[in-house]
Coordinates of C-alpha atoms and ligand atoms in Angstrom, one line a residue:
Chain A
X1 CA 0.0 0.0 0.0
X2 CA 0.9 3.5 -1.1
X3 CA 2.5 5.9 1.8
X4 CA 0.8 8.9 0.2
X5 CA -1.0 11.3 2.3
X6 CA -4.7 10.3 2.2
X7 CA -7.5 13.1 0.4
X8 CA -10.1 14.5 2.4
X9 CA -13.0 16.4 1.5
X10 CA -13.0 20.4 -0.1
X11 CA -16.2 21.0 2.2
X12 CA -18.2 23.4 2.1
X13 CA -16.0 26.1 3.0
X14 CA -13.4 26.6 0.7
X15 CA -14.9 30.1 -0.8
X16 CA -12.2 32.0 0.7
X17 CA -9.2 29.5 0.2
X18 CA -9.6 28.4 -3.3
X19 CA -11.4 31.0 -5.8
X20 CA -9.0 33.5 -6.9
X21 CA -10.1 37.3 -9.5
X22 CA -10.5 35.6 -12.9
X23 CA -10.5 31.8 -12.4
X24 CA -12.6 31.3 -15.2
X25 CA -10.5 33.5 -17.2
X26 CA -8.0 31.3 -19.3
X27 CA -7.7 34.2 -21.7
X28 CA -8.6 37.9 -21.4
X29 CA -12.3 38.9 -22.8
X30 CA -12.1 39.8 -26.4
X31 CA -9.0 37.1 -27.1
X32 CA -10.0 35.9 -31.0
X33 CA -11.2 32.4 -30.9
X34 CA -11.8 32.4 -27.5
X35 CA -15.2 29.9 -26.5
X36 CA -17.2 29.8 -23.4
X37 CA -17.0 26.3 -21.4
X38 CA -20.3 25.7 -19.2
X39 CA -22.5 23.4 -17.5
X40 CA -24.2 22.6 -14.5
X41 CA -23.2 20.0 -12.1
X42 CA -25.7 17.2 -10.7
X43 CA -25.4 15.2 -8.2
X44 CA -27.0 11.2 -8.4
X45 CA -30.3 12.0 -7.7
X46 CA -30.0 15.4 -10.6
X47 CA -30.0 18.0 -8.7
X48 CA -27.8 20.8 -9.0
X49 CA -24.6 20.9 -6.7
X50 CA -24.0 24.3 -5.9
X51 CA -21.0 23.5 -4.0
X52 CA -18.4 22.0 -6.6
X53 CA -15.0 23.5 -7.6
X54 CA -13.5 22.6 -11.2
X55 CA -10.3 23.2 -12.1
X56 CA -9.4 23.0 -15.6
X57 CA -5.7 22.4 -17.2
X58 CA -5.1 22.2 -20.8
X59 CA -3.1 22.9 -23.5
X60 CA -3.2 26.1 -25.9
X61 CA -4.6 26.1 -29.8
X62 CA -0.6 25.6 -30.3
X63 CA -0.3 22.2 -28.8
X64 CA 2.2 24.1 -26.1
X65 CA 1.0 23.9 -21.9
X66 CA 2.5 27.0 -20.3
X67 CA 5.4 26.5 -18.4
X68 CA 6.0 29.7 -17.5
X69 CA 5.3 30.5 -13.9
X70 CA 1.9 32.9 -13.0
X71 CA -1.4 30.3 -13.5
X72 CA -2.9 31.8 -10.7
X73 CA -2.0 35.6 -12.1
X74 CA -4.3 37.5 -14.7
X75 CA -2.3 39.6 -16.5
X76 CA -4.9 40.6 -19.4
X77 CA -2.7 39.0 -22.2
X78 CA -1.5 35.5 -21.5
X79 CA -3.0 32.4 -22.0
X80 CA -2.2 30.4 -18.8
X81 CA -4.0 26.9 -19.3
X82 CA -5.4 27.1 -15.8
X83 CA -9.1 27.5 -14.5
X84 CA -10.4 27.3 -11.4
X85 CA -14.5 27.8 -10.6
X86 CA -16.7 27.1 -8.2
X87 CA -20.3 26.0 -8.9
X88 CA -22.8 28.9 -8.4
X89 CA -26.2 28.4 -6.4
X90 CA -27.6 26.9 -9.8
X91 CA -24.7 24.4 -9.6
X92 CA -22.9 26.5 -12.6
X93 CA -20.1 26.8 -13.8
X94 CA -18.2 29.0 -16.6
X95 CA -14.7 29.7 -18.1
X96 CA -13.4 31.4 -21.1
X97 CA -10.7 29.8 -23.0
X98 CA -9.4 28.7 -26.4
X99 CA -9.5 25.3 -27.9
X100 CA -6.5 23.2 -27.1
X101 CA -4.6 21.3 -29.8
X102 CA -3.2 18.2 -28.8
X103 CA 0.5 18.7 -27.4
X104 CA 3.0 17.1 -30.1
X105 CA 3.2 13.1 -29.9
X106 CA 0.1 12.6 -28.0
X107 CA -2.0 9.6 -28.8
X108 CA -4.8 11.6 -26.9
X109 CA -7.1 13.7 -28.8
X110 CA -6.9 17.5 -27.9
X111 CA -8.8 17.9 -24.8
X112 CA -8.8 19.5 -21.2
X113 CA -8.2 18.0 -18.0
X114 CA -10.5 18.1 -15.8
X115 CA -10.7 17.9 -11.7
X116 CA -13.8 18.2 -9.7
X117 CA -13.6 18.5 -6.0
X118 CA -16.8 19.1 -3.7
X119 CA -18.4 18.5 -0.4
X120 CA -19.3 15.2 -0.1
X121 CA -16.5 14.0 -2.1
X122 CA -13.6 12.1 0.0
X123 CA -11.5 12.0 -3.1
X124 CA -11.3 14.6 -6.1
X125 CA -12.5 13.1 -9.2
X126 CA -10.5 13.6 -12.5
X127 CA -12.4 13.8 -16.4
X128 CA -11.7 15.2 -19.5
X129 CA -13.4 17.5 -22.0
X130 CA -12.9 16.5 -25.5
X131 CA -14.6 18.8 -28.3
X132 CA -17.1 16.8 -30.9
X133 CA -15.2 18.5 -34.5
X134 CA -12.2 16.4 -34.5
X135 CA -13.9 13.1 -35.2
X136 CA -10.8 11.5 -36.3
X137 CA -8.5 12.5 -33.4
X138 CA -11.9 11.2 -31.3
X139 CA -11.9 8.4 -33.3
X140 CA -8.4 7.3 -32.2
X141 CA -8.5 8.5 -29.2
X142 CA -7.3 5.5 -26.7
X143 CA -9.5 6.3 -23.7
X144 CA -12.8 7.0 -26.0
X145 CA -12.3 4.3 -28.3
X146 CA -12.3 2.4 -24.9
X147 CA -15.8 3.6 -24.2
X148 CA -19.7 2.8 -25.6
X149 CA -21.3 5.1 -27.5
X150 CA -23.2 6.6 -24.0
X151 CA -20.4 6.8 -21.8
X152 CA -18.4 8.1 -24.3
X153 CA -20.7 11.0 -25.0
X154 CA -20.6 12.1 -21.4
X155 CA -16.8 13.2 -22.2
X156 CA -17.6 15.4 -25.3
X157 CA -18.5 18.9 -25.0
X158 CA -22.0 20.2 -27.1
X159 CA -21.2 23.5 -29.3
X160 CA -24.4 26.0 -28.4
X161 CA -23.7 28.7 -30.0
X162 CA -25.4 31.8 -28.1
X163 CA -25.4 35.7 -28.3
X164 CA -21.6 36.0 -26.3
X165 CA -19.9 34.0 -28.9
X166 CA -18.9 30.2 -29.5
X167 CA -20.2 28.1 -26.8
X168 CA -19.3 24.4 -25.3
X169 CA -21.8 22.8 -22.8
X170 CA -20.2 20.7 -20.4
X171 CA -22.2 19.2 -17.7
X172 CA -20.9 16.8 -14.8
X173 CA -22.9 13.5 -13.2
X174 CA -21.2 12.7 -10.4
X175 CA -23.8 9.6 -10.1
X176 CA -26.5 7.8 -11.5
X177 CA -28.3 8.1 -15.2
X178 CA -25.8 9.5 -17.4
X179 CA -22.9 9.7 -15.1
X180 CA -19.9 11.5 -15.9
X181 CA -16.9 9.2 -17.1
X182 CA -14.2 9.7 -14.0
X183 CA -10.9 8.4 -14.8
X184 CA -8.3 6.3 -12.4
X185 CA -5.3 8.3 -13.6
X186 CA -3.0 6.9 -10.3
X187 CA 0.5 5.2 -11.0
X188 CA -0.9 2.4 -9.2
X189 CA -3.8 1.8 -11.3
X190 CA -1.8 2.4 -14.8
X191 CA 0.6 -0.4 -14.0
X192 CA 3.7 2.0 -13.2
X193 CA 6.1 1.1 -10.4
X194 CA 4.1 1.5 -7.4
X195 CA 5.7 4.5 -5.0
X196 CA 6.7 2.0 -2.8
X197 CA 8.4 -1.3 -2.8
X198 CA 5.9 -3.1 0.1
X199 CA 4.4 -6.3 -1.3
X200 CA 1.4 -6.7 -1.0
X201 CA -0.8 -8.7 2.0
Chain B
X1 CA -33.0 7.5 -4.7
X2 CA -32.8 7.2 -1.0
X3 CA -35.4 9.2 0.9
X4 CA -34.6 11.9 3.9
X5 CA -33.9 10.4 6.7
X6 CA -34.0 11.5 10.6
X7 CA -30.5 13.0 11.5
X8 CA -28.4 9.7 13.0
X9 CA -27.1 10.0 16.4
X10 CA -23.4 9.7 17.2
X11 CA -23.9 6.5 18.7
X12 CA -25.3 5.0 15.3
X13 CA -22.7 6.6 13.1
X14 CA -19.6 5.0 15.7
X15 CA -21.6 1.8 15.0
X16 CA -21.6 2.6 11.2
X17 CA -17.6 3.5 11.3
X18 CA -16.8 0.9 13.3
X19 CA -18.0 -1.6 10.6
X20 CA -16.3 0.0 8.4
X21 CA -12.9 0.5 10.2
X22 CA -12.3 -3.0 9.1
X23 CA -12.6 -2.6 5.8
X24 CA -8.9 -2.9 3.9
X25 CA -7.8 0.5 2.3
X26 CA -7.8 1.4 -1.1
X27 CA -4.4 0.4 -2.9
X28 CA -4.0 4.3 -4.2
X29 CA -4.1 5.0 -0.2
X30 CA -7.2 7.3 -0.4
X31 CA -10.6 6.9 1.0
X32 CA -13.4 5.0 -0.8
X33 CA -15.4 7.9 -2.2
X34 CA -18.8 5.6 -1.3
X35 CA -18.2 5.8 2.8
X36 CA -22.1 5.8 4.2
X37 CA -21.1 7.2 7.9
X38 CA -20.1 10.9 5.7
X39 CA -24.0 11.4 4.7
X40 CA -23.4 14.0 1.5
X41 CA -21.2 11.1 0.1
X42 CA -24.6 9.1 -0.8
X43 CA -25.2 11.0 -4.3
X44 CA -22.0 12.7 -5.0
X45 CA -19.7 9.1 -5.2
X46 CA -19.9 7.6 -8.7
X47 CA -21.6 4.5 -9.1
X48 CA -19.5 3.3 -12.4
X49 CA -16.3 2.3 -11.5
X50 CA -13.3 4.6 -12.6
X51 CA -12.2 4.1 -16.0
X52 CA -8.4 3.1 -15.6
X53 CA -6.7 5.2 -18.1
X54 CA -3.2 5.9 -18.7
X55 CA -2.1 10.2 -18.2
X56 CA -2.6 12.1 -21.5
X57 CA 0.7 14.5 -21.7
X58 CA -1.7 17.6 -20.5
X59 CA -2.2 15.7 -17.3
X60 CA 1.8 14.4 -16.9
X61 CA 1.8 18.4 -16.7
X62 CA 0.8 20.7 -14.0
X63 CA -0.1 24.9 -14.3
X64 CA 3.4 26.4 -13.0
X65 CA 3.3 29.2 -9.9
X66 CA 5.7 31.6 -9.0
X67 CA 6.5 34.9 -7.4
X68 CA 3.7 36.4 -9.6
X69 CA 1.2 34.2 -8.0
X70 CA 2.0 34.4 -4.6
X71 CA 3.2 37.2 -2.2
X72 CA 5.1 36.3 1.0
X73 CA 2.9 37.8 3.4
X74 CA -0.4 35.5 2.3
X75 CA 1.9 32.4 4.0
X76 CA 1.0 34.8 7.5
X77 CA -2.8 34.6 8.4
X78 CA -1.9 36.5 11.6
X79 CA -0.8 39.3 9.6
X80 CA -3.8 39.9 7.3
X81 CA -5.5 42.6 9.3
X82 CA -4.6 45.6 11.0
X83 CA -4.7 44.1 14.2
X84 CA -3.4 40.5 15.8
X85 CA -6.2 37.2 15.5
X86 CA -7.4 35.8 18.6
X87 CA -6.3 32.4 19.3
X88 CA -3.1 30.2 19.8
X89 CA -0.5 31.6 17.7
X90 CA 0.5 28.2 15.6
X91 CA 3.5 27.6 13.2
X92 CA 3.1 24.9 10.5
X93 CA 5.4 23.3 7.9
X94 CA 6.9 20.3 6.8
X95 CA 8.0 19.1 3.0
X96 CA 5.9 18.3 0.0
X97 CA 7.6 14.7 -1.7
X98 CA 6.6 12.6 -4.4
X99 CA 6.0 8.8 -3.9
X100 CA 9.8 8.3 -4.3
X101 CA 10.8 11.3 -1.6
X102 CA 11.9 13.7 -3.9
X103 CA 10.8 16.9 -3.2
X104 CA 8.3 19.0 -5.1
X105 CA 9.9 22.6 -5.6
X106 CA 8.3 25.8 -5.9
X107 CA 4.9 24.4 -6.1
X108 CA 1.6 26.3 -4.8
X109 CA 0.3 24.9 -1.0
X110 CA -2.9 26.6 -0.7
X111 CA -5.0 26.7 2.9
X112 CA -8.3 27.8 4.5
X113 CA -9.7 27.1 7.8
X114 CA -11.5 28.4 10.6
X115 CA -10.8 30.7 13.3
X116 CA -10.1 29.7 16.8
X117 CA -13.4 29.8 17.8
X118 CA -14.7 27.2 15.1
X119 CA -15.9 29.7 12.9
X120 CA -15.2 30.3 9.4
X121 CA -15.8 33.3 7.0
X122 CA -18.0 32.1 5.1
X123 CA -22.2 33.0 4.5
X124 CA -23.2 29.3 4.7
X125 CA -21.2 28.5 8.0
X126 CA -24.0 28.8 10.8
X127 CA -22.1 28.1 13.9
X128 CA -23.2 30.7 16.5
X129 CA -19.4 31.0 17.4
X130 CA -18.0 34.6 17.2
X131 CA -16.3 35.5 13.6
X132 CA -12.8 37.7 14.3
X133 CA -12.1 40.7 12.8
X134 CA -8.6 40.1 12.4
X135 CA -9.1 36.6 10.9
X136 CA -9.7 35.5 7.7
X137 CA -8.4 31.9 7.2
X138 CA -7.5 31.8 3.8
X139 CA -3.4 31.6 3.1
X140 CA -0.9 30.4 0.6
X141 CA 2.7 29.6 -0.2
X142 CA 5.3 28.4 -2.7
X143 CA 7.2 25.2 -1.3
X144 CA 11.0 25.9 -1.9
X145 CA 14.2 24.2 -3.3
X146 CA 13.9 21.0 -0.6
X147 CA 10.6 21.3 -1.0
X148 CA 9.6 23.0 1.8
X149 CA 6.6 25.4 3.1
X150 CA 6.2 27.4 6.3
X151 CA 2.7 28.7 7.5
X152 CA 2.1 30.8 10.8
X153 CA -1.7 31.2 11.5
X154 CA -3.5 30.6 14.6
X155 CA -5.0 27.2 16.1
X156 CA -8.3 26.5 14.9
X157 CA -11.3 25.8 16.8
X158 CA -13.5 23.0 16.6
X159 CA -16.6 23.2 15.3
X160 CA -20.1 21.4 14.6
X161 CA -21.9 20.4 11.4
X162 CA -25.1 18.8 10.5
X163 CA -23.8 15.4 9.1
X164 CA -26.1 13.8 12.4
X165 CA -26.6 14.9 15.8
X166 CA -23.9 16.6 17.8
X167 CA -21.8 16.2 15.1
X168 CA -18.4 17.8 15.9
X169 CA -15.3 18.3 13.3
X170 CA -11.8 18.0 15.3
X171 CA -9.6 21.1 15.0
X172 CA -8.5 20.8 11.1
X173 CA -6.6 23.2 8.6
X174 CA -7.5 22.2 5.1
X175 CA -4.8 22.0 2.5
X176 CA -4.9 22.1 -1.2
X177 CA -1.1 21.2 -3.2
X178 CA 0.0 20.9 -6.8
X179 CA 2.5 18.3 -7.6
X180 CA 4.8 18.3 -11.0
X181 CA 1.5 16.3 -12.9
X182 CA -1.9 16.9 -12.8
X183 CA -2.5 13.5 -11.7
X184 CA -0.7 14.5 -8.6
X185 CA -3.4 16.9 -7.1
X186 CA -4.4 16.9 -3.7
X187 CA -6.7 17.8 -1.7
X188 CA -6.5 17.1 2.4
X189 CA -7.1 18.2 5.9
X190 CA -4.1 18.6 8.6
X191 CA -5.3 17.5 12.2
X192 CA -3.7 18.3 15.5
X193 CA -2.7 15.2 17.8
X194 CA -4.6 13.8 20.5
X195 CA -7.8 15.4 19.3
X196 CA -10.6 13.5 21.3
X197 CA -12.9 14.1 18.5
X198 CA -10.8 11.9 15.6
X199 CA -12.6 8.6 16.9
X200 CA -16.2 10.4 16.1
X201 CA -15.5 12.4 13.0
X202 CA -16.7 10.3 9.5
X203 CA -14.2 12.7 7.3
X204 CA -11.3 11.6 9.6
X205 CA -12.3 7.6 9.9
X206 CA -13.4 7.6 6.0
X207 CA -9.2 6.9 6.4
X208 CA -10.0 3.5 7.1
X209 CA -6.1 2.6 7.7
X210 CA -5.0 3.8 11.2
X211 CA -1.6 3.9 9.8
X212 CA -3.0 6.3 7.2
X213 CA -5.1 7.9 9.4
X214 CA -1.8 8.9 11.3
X215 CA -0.2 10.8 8.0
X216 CA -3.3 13.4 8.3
X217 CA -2.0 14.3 11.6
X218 CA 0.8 17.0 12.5
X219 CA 3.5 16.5 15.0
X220 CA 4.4 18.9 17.7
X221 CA 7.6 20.0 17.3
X222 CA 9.3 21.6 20.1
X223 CA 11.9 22.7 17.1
X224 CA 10.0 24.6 15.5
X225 CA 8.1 26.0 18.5
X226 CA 9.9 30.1 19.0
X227 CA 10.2 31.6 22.0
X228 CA 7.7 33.6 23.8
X229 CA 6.2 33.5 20.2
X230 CA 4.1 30.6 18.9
X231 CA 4.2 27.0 19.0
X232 CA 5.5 24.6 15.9
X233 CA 4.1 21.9 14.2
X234 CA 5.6 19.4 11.6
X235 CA 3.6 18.2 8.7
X236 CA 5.3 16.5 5.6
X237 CA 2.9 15.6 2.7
X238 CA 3.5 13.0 -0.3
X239 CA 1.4 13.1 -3.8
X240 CA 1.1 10.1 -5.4
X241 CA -0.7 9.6 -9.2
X242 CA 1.4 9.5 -11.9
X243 CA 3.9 11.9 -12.4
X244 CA 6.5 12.6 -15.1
X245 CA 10.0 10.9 -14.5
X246 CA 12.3 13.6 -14.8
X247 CA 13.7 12.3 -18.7
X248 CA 10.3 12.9 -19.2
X249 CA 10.5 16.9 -19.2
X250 CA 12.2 18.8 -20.4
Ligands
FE1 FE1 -13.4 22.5 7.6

């Protein structure tokens, strides 16, 4: 067994810790290209969660992630791959961004990553946004092409274009009908050497 | 789904996480996201099981902080105000490692937690416990070279919540970290030792492992404690998940 530090819950009270000015804002307003991502969160019986965070980390339209420090800073010109929002009282959420391109070599199609932390949830829960226009990327995609035709959808963002510009709807199910595909990303699970060297009892 | 029930009593709950204290941990070391004595778990665990899935490249990367993002002050709750919190003045730190002990430099350690009366800033927190002027609770740091972060804040308070009857939290600072992946985000709560409450509490005994249960909890640490000043705690913290092996970047 792993010697990591155990996860515990976000609660309820992580207003003041975790939102920061522009969370949602992975590029300025007025950036060309630049879409809304949005959706509502549900929990297993469908109603709305109003106390989720999402944090969002993604390439840029160039295939490159940022590696230069400041995700957390907003300086009204860079794009900085890194969202952060918290679910309104209508269990909403919204960012601004670009469409990512899919960094060079991946097998994966271009897509975002996706975390989503909330009360009631011991253990953050990690999915990914893929966008329904590149069908052949999609198509070979390992982790969709792993995936029925239902489950798979729940990964692929719905263009709705509306009066603000190009928009994506992305909703989470964190249970039930339609649930959201959560992914075990952990070293343990994907076969890599395990962090430590105990055998198992 | 399952209909409203009557707030449980603590008794019933112990029951509840006393069955459940011998179940065996998870192998990633975590808590089972499905643990019935936390009630809001009940709708917001998945019901499908995780869909094992090797890390795309986005998520063998992690967003990058630095001085921008952080100013040294925030990593001082008690200094936030114009005037001093109420409370026992606390210092808190300890190193951020990977599952193989290296460190993980100049990454973003973000906190929040109540005051030292058990009250938090926050609209929805209803305990009639006094909020303190000079207290917010929110605070942040970069961890350095070895890997390293250093908080002072004050001791917080214990405090109820509705989760069944005379339901109580032990004292707690939550603490949010980035590691050198995506994959290696956490997400956790730092507890103070011998808190009587740990043995009632679901969100501490939904860490089913007692040995696990023990890497939540700080040590006092006369070392760190300073004179006529405040007293020290230690606290290291390890990410797992799949991370980048350093050939890997570049
Ligand atoms: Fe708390």
């Amino acid at each position: 067994m792993s010697e990591v530090t155990p996860s515990q819950t976000v609660g309820p009270f992580f207003a003041f810790g975790l939102p920061f000015d522009g969370g949602g804002d992975v590029v300025p307003t007025g950036t060309p290209g630049a879409i809304t991502l949005y959706g509502t969160v549900r929990d297993g019986s469908g109603a709305p969660v109003p106390d989720a965070l999402l944090e969002f980390w993604q390439a840029g339209p160039d295939g490159r992630l940022p590696t230069r420090p400041g995700s957390l800073h907003r300086d009204g010109r860079s794009f900085t791959g890194f969202a952060r929002v918290p679910t309104d009282r209508a269990g909403d959420y919204h960012l601004r961004t670009l469409r990512p391109a899919a960094p060079t070599g991946s097998p994966h199609a271009p897509h975002l990553a996706v975390t989503v932390f909330a009360r009631g949830l011991l253990h953050h829960l990690f999915t990914r946004v893929y966008f329904p226009n590149h069908v052949d990327a999609n198509a070979a995609d390992p982790l969709l092409a792993s995936l029925d035709e239902d489950r798979r959808a729940t990964l692929i963002a719905v263009p709705d274009g509306g009066p603000t510009g190009p928009g994506y709807r992305f909703d989470v199910r964190m249970q039930g009908a339609g649930e959201t595909v959560f992914l075990d990303l952990s070293t343990y699970a994907t076969g890599e050497p395990p962090a430590t060297t105990e055998t198992p009892a | 789904m399952s209909a409203p029930q009557q707030p449980a009593t603590q008794r019933e709950v112990s029951v509840e996480i006393a069955a459940a204290a011998g179940a065996p941990p998870r192998p990633d070391g975590h808590p089972d996201r499905a643990y019935a004595p936390y009630r809001s778990t009940a709708l917001r665990s998945p019901h499908q099981p995780l869909v094992v899935s090797p890390p795309s490249l986005t998520e063998l990367a992690a967003p990058v902080f630095g001085a921008r993002d952080v100013a040294p002050i925030e990593a001082d709750l008690t200094r936030h105000h114009a005037g001093e919190p109420l409370g026992e003045r606390i210092i808190v730190t300890g190193r951020v490692l990977d599952g193989d002990g290296r460190p993980v430099r100049n990454q973003l350690l973000e906190i929040w937690q109540a005051n030292a009366s058990g009250r938090y800033r926050h609209d929805g927190d209803q305990h009639p416990a006094p909020l303190d002027p000079n207290f917010t609770g929110g605070g942040r740091a970069l961890t350095d070279d070895d890997g390293r972060y250093r908080f002072v804040t004050i001791k917080p308070g214990a405090y109820p919540w509705r989760n069944h009857t005379n339901a109580w939290r032990p004292a707690h600072i939550h603490f949010s970290l980035f590691g050198t992946a995506f994959t290696q985000r956490l997400v956790t709560q730092m507890y103070f030792p011998g808190d009587p409450l740990f043995g009632l509490d679901p969100i501490f005994q939904s860490v089913t492992d007692e040995k696990a249960q023990q890497r939540l909890v700080a040590t006092y640490d006369h070392d760190v404690t300073q004179p006529e000043w405040a007293l020290g705690y230690s606290w290291d913290i390890v990410l797992d998940g799949a991370h980048a092996t350093p050939e890997d970047r570049d």
